[in-house]
Structures are given as C-alpha cells and as structure tokens.
PDB file of C-alpha atoms in Angstrom:
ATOM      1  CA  UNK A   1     -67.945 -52.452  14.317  1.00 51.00           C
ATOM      2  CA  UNK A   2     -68.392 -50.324  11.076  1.00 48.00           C
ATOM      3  CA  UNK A   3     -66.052 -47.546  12.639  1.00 51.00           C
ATOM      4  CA  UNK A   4     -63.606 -50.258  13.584  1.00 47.00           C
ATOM      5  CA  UNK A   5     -63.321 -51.831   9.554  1.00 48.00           C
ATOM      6  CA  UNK A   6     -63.853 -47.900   8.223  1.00 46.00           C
ATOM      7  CA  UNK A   7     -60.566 -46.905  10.688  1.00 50.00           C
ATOM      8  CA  UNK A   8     -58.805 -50.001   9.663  1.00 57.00           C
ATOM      9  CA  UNK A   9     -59.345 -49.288   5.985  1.00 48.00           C
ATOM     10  CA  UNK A  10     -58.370 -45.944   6.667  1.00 51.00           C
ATOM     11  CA  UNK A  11     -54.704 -46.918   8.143  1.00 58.00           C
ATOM     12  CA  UNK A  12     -53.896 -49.225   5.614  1.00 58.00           C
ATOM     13  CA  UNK A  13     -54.547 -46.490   2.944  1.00 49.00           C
ATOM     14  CA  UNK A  14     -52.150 -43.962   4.811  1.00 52.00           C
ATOM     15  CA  UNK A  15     -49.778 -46.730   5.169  1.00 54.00           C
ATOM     16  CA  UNK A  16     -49.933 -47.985   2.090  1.00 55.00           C
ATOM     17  CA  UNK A  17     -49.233 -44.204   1.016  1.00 54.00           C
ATOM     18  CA  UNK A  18     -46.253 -43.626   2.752  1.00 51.00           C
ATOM     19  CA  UNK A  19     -44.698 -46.516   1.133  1.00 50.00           C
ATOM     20  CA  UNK A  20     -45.414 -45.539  -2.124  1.00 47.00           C
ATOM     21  CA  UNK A  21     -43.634 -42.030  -1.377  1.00 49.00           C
ATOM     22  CA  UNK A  22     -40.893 -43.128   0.541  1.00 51.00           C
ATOM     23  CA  UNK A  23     -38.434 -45.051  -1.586  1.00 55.00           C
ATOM     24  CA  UNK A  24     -36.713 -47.636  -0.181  1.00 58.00           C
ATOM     25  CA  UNK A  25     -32.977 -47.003   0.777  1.00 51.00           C
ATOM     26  CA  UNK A  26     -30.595 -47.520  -1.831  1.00 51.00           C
ATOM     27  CA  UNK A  27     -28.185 -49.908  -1.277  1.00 52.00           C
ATOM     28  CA  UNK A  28     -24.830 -49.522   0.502  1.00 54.00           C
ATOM     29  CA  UNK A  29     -21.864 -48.063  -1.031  1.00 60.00           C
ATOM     30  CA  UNK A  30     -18.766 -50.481  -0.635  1.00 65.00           C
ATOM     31  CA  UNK A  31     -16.731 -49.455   1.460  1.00 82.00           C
ATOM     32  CA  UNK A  32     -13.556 -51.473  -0.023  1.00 87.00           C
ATOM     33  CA  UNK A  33     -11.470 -51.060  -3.143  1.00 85.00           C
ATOM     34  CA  UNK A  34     -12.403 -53.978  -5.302  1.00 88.00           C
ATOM     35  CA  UNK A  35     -10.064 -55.568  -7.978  1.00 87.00           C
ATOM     36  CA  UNK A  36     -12.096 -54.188 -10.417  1.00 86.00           C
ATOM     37  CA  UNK A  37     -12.634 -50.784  -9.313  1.00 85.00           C
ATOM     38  CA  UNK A  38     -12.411 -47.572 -11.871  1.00 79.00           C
ATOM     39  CA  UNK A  39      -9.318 -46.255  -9.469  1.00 80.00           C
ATOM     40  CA  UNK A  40      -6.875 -49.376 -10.897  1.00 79.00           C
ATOM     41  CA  UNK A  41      -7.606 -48.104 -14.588  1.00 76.00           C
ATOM     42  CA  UNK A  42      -6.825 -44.578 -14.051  1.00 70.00           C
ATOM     43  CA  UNK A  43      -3.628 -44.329 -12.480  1.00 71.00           C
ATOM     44  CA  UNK A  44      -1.046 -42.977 -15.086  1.00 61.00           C
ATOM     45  CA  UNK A  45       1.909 -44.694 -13.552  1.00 62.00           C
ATOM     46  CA  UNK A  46       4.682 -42.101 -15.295  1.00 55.00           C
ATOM     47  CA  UNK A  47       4.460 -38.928 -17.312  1.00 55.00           C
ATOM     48  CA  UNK A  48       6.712 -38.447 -20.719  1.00 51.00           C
ATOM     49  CA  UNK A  49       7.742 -34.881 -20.539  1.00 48.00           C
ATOM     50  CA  UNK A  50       8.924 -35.332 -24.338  1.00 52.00           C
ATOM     51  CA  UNK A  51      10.100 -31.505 -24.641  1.00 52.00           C
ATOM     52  CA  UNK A  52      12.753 -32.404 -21.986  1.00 50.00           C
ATOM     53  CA  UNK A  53      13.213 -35.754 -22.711  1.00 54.00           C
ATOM     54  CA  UNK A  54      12.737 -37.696 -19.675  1.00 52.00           C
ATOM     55  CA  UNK A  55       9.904 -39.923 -17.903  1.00 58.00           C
ATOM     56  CA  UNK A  56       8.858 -38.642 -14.508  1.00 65.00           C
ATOM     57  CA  UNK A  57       7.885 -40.657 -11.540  1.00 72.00           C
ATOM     58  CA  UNK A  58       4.656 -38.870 -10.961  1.00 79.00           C
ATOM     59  CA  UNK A  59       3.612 -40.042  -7.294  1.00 83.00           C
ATOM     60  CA  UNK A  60       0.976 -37.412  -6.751  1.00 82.00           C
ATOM     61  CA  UNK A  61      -0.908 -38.990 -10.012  1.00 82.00           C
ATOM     62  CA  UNK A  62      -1.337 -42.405  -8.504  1.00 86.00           C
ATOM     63  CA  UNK A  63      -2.142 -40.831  -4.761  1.00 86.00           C
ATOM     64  CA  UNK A  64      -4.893 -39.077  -6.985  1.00 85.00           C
ATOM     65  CA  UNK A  65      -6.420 -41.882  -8.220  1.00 84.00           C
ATOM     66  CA  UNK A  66      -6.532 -43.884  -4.763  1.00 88.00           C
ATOM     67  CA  UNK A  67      -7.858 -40.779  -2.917  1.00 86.00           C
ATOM     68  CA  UNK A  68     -10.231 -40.356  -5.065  1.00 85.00           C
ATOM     69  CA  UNK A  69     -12.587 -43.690  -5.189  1.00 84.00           C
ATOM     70  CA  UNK A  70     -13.693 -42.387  -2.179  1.00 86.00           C
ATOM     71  CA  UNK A  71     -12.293 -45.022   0.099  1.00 88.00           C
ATOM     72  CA  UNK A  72      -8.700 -44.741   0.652  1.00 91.00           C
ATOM     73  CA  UNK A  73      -7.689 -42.506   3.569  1.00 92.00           C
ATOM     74  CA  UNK A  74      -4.686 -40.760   4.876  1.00 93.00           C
ATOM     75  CA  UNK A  75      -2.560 -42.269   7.328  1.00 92.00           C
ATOM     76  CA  UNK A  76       0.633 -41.772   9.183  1.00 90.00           C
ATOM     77  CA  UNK A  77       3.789 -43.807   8.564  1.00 91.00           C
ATOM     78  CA  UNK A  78       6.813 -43.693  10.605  1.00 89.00           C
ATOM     79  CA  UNK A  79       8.838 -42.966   7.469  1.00 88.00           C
ATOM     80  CA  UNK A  80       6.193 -41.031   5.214  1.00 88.00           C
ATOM     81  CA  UNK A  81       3.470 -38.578   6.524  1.00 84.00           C
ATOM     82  CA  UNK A  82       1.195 -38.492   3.162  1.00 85.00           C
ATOM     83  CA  UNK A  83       0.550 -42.446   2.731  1.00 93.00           C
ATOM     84  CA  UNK A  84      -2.627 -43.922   1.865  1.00 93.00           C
ATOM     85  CA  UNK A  85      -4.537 -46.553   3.245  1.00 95.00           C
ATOM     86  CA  UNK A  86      -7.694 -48.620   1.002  1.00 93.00           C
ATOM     87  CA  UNK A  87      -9.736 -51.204   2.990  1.00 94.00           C
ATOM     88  CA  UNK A  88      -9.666 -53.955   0.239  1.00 93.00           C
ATOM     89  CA  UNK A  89     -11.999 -57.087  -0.182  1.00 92.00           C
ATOM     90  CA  UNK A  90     -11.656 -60.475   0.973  1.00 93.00           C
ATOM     91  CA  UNK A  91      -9.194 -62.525   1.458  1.00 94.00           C
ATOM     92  CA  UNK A  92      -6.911 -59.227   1.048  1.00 94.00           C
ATOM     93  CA  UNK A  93      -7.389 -56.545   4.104  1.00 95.00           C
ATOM     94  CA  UNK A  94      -5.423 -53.302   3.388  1.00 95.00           C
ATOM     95  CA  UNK A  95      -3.580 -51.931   0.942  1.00 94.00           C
ATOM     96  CA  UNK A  96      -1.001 -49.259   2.296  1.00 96.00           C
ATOM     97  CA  UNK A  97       0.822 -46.707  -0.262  1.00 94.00           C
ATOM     98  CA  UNK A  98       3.437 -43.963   0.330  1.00 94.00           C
ATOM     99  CA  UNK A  99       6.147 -42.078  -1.916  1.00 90.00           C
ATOM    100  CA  UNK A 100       8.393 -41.342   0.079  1.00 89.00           C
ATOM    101  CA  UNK A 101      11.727 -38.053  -1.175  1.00 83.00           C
ATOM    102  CA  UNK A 102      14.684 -39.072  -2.024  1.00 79.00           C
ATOM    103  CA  UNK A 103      16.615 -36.388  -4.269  1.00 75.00           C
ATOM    104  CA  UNK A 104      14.903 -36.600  -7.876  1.00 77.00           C
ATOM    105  CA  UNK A 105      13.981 -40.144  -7.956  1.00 84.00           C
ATOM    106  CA  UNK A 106      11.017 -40.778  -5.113  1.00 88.00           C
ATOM    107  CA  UNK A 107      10.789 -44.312  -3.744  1.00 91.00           C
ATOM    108  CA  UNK A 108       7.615 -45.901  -3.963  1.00 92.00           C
ATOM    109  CA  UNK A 109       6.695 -48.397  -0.755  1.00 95.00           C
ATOM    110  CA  UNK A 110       3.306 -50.552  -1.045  1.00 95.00           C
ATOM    111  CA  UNK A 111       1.906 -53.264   1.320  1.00 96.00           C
ATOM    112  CA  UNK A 112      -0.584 -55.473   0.408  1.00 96.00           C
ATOM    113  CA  UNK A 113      -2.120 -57.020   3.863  1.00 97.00           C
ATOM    114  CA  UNK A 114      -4.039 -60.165   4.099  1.00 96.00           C
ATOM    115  CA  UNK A 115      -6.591 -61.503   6.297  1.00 95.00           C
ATOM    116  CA  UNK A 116      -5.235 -63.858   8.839  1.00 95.00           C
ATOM    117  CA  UNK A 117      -8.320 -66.146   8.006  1.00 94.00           C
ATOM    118  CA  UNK A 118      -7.190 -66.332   4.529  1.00 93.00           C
ATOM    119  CA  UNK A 119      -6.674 -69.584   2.842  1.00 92.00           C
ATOM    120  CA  UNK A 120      -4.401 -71.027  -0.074  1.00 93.00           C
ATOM    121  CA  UNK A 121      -3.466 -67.731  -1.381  1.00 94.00           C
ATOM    122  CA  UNK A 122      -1.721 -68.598  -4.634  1.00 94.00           C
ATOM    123  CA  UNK A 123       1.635 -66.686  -4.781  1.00 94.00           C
ATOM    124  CA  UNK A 124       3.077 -68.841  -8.353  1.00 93.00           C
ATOM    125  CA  UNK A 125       2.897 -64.908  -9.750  1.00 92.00           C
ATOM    126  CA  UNK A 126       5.637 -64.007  -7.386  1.00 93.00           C
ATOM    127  CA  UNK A 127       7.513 -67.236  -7.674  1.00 94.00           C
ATOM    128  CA  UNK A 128      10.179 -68.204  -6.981  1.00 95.00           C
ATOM    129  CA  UNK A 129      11.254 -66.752  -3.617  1.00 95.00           C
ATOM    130  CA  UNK A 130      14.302 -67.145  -0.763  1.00 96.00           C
ATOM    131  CA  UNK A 131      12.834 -67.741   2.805  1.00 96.00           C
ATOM    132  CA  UNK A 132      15.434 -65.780   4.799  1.00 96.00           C
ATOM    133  CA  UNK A 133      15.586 -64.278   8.235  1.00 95.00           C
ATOM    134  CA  UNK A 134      17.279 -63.199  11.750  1.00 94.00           C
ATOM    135  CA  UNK A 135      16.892 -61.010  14.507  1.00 93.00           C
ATOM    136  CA  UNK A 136      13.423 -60.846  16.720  1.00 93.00           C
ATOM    137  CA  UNK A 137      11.507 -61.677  13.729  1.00 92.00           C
ATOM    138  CA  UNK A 138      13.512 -64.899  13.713  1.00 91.00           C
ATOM    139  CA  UNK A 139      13.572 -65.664  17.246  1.00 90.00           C
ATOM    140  CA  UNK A 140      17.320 -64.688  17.623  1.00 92.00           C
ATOM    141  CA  UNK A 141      18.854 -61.764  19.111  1.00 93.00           C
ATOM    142  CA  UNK A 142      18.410 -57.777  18.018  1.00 93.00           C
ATOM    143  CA  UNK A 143      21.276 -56.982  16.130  1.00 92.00           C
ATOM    144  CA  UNK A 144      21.121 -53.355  17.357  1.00 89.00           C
ATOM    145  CA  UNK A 145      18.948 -51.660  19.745  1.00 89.00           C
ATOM    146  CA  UNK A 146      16.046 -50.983  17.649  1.00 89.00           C
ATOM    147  CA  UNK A 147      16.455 -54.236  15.243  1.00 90.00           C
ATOM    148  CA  UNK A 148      13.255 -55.495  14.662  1.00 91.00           C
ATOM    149  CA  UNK A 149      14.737 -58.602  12.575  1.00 93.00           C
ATOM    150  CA  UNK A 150      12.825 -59.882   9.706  1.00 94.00           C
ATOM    151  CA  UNK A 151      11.052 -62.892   8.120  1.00 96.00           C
ATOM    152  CA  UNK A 152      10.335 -63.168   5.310  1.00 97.00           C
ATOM    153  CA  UNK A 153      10.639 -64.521   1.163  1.00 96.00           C
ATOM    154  CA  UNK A 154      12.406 -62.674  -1.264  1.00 97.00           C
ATOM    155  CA  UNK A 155      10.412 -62.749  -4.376  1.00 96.00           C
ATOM    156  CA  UNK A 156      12.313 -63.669  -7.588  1.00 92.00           C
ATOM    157  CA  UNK A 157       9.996 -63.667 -10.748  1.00 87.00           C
ATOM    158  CA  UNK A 158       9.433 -59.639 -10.885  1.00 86.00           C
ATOM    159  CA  UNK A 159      11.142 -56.410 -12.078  1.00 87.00           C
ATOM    160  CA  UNK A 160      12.031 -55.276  -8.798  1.00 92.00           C
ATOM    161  CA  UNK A 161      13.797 -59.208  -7.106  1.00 94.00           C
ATOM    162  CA  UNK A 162      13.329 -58.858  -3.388  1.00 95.00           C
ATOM    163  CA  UNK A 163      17.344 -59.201  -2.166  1.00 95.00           C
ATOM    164  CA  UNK A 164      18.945 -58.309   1.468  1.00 96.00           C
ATOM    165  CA  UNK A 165      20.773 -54.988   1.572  1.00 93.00           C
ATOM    166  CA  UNK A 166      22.830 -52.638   3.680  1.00 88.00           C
ATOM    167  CA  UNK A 167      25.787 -53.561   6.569  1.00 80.00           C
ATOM    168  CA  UNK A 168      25.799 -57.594   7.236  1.00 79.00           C
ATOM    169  CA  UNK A 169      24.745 -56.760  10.708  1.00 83.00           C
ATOM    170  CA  UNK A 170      21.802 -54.409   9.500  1.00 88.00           C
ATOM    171  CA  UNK A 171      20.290 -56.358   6.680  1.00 92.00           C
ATOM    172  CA  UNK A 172      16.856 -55.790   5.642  1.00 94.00           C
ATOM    173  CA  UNK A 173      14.662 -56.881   2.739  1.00 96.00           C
ATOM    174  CA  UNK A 174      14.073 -54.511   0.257  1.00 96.00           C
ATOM    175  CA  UNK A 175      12.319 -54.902  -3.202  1.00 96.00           C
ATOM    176  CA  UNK A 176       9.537 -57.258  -3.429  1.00 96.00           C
ATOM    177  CA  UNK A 177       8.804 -59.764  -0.999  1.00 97.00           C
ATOM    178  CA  UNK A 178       6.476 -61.663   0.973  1.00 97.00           C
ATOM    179  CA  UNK A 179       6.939 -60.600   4.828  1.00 97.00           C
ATOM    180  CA  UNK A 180       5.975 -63.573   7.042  1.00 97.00           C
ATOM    181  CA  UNK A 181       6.552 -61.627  10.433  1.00 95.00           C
ATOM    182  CA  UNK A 182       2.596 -61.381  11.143  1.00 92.00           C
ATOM    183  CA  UNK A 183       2.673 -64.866  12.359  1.00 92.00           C
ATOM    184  CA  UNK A 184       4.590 -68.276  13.615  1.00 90.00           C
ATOM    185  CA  UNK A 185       4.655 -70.431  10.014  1.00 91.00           C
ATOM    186  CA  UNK A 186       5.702 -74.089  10.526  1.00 90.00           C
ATOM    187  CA  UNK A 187       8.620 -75.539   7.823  1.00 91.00           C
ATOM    188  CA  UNK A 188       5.258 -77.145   6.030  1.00 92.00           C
ATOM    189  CA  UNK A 189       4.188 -74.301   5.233  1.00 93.00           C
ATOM    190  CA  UNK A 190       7.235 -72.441   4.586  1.00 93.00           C
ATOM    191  CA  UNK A 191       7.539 -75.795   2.288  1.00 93.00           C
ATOM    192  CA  UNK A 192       4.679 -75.098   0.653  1.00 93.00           C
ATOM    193  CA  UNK A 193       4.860 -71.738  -0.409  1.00 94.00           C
ATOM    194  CA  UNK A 194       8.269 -72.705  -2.054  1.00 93.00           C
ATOM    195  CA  UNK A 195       6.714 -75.534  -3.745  1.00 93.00           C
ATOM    196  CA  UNK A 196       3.188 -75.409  -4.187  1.00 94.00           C
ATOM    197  CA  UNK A 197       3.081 -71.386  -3.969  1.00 94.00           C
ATOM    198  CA  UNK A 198      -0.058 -71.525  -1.431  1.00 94.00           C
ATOM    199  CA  UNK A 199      -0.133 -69.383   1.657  1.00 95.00           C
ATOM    200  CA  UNK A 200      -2.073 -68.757   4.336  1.00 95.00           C
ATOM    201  CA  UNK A 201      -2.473 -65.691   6.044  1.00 93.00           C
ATOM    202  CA  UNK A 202      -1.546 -63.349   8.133  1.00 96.00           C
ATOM    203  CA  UNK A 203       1.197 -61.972   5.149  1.00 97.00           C
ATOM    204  CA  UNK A 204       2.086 -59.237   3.751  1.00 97.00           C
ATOM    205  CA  UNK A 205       3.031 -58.712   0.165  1.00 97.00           C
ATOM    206  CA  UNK A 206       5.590 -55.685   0.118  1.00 97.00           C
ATOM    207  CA  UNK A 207       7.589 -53.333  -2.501  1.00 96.00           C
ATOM    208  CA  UNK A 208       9.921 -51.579  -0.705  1.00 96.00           C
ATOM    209  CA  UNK A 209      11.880 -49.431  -2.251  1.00 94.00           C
ATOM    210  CA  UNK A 210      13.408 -46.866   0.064  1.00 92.00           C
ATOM    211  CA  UNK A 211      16.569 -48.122   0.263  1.00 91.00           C
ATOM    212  CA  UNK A 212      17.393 -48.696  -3.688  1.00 93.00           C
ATOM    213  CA  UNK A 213      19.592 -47.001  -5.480  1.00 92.00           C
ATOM    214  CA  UNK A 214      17.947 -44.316  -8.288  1.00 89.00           C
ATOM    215  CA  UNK A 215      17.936 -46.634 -11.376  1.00 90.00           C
ATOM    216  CA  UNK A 216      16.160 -49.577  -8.751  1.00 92.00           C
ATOM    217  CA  UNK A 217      13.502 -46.860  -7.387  1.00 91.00           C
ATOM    218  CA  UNK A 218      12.850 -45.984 -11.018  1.00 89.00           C
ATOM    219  CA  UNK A 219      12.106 -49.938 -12.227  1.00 90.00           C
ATOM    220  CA  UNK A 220      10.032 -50.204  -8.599  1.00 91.00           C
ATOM    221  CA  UNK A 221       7.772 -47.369 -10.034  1.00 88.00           C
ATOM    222  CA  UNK A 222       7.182 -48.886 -12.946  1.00 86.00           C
ATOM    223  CA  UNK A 223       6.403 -52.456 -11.543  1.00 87.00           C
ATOM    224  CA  UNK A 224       3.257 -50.894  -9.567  1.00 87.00           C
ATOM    225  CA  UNK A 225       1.111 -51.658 -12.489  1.00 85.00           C
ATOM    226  CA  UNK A 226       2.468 -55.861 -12.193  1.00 85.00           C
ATOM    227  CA  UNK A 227       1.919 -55.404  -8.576  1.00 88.00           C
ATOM    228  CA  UNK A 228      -1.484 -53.959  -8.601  1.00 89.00           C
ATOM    229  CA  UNK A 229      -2.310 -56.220 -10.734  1.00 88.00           C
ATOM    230  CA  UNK A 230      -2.037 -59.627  -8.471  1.00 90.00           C
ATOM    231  CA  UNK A 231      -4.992 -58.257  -6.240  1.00 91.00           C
ATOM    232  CA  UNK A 232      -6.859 -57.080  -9.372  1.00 89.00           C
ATOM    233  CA  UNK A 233      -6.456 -60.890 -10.455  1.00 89.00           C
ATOM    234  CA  UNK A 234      -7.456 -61.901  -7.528  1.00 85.00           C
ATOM    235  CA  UNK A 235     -10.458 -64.463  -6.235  1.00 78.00           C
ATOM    236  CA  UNK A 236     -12.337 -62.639  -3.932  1.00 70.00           C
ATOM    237  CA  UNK A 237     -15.250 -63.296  -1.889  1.00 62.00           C
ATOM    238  CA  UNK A 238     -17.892 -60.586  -2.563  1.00 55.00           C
ATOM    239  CA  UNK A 239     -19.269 -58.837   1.195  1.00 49.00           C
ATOM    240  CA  UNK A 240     -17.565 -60.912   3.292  1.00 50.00           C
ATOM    241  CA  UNK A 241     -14.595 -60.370   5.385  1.00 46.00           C
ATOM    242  CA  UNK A 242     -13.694 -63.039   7.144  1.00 45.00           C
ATOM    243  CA  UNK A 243     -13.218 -66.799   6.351  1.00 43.00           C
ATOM    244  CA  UNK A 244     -16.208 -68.662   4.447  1.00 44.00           C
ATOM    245  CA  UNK A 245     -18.028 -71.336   6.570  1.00 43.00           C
ATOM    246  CA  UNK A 246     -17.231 -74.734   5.944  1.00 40.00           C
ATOM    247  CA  UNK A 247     -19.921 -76.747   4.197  1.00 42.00           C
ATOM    248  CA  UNK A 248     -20.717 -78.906   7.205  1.00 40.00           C
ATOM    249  CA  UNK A 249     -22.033 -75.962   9.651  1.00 36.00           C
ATOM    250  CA  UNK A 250     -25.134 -74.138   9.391  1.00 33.00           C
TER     251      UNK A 250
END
C-alpha cells in the first residue's frame, strides 16, 4: 500500500513537472485581415516624385503592404496574373486586389466579397445607387457568345460613380458598384437597398477600373483609401465566420 501512495506521489511530481516546463501553446494567429490591422495604415496609396513633377500610381506599394501581414496570398485572375487575395473577418469573406497595365496609368480592380449569411449590411456610405441589368445575369439572353450579363447597383456617392460603358450591346459596369449576380434578390430587397441601404449577402462590393479612361484610372487609385475604408468601419463579429445564432437556440 505504501509503494502504491509513494508511486502515486511520485507521478504527480513528474507530472506536475512537465507542466511547469512545457508552456502552454500560444494562441492562434488570425488568419484574416481585420479592419484594424497594421497593413490598412501602411499602404502609401501614391508617390510625389517632386523633381519631375508628377504623382505616381505606385501599385507595387499597396501589393506590399497586403502581402506582407502575412495573410493575403497570390492568386490567378483571368485578366491579371499578380492579384491578391486576404481572407477577411465576418460578415465580409474576401478581399481580392489586382493592378492590372495599361500604358502609364495602371488600373486598379478590388472586390470586396461578403458572406452569403450576412445580414443588414449598411451600404448608406455608397449611397445612392442605379439597380441596372441584362443578359444571363438578368435572366435574358447573352448578348454575345461569351456575355455573362450583369446585375448589379451603380454606386453614386464616391469619387469613382459606378456608370455602364462600352458598345450598347456590350455594356458592363465599371467604377464602383455593388454586383448582385451572387444570388436571386427579390424587388424588396432591391427596394431596400435603395431606400433603407441594408443588404444581405451574397454581394460583392467592386472598383473596377479597367475599362476607364487615364484621368478615371487615376481618381480610382486614389479612392482605394475611401474604399478600404468601409470594411475598416465595419461591425464585425470577432472569430466567427458564419451567421450568429439567434437568441432563441442553444
């Protein structure tokens, strides 16, 4: 019996031990971009080369900055092969960012994707905004072979107005605006977002600036700072990545 305590005592010293020498794991690194990470602060949106005269877009200064919190990857667009993508928290999913050549004056194309279980997302920063759409995306015919059609809201209140351009028969949205394509929205709540400026998701919010003229791509540059700054504003719910419980289940 003495041999059985004296072993017993013996264990729980060894264990006891171990614990003191082996700390306990430190806690997980997020793995999204919050709103208030250090990467939003240190992008340097333009250069002032003041010998010369002129601002520079300087896309490889914000790429920096994304790249290197450590949690936005590379990924492949079918229009731009050095893009970024940042896993971002709740209620927004992804945020997708490319520069993409165009002579001297780059255009800058970012995508802000939110969770289709998000709820009441309040848009009144992007307000007002034109619901427009046809092709596929509208439930009509392709307009060419490849015409994916679009859905979406062209947003008004910002430097860069979301507006329809190119060929009538090849219109696309360009500038800023909400794209609505990710899923079937009912007139309420295209009603609502016009007048209450709450969405739901799936949505994307978009700057797309590809298709601008130079002076357009320039002013798109510069309103990454006022885009950026709608998911640094934003409520978010901290570890979680999909839609709160309601109160009334366990």
């Amino acid at each position: 019996m003495k041999t059985l305590l004296f072993g017993s005592l013996i264990s729980s010293l060894l264990l006891t031990g171990c614990m003191l020498l082996t700390p306990e794991d430190p806690p997980h690194e997020p793995k999204d971009l919050k709103p208030d990470d250090f990467a939003w602060d240190e992008i340097d949106i333009a250069r002032d080369y003041k010998f010369i005269d002129v601002t520079r877009i300087d896309c490889g200064s914000v790429r920096s900055n994304l790249s290197g919190s450590g949690k936005c990857l590379p990924v492949k667009l079918p229009f731009a092969t050095s893009a970024l993508q940042c896993p971002l928290s709740y209620p927004a999913e992804t945020l997708t960012f490319a520069c993409i050549d165009k002579g001297d004056i780059p255009a800058v194309y970012v995508r802000f994707s939110f969770a289709e279980t998000a709820k009441n997302i309040d848009l009144t920063a992007l307000m007002p905004c034109e619901i427009v759409s046809d092709g596929p995306a509208a439930h009509k015919p392709p307009r060419f072979p490849t015409d994916p059609g679009y859905h979406a809201c062209l947003c008004q209140n910002t430097g860069t107005p979301g507006a329809l351009i190119n060929a009538p028969d090849t219109l696309r949205p360009a500038g800023i605006y909400i794209d609505l394509t990710a899923a079937e929205r009912s007139e309420q709540s295209l009603h609502n977002l016009q007048q209450n400026h709450l969405l739901d998701g799936p949505f994307d919010i978009v700057l797309d600036a590809r298709f601008l003229d130079e002076d357009a791509r320039t002013q798109a540059f510069k309103n990454l700072p006022e885009l950026f700054s709608f998911y640094r504003n934003l409520e978010i719910h901290p570890n979680i990545h999909t839609a709160p419980k309601p109160d009334n289940l366990n």
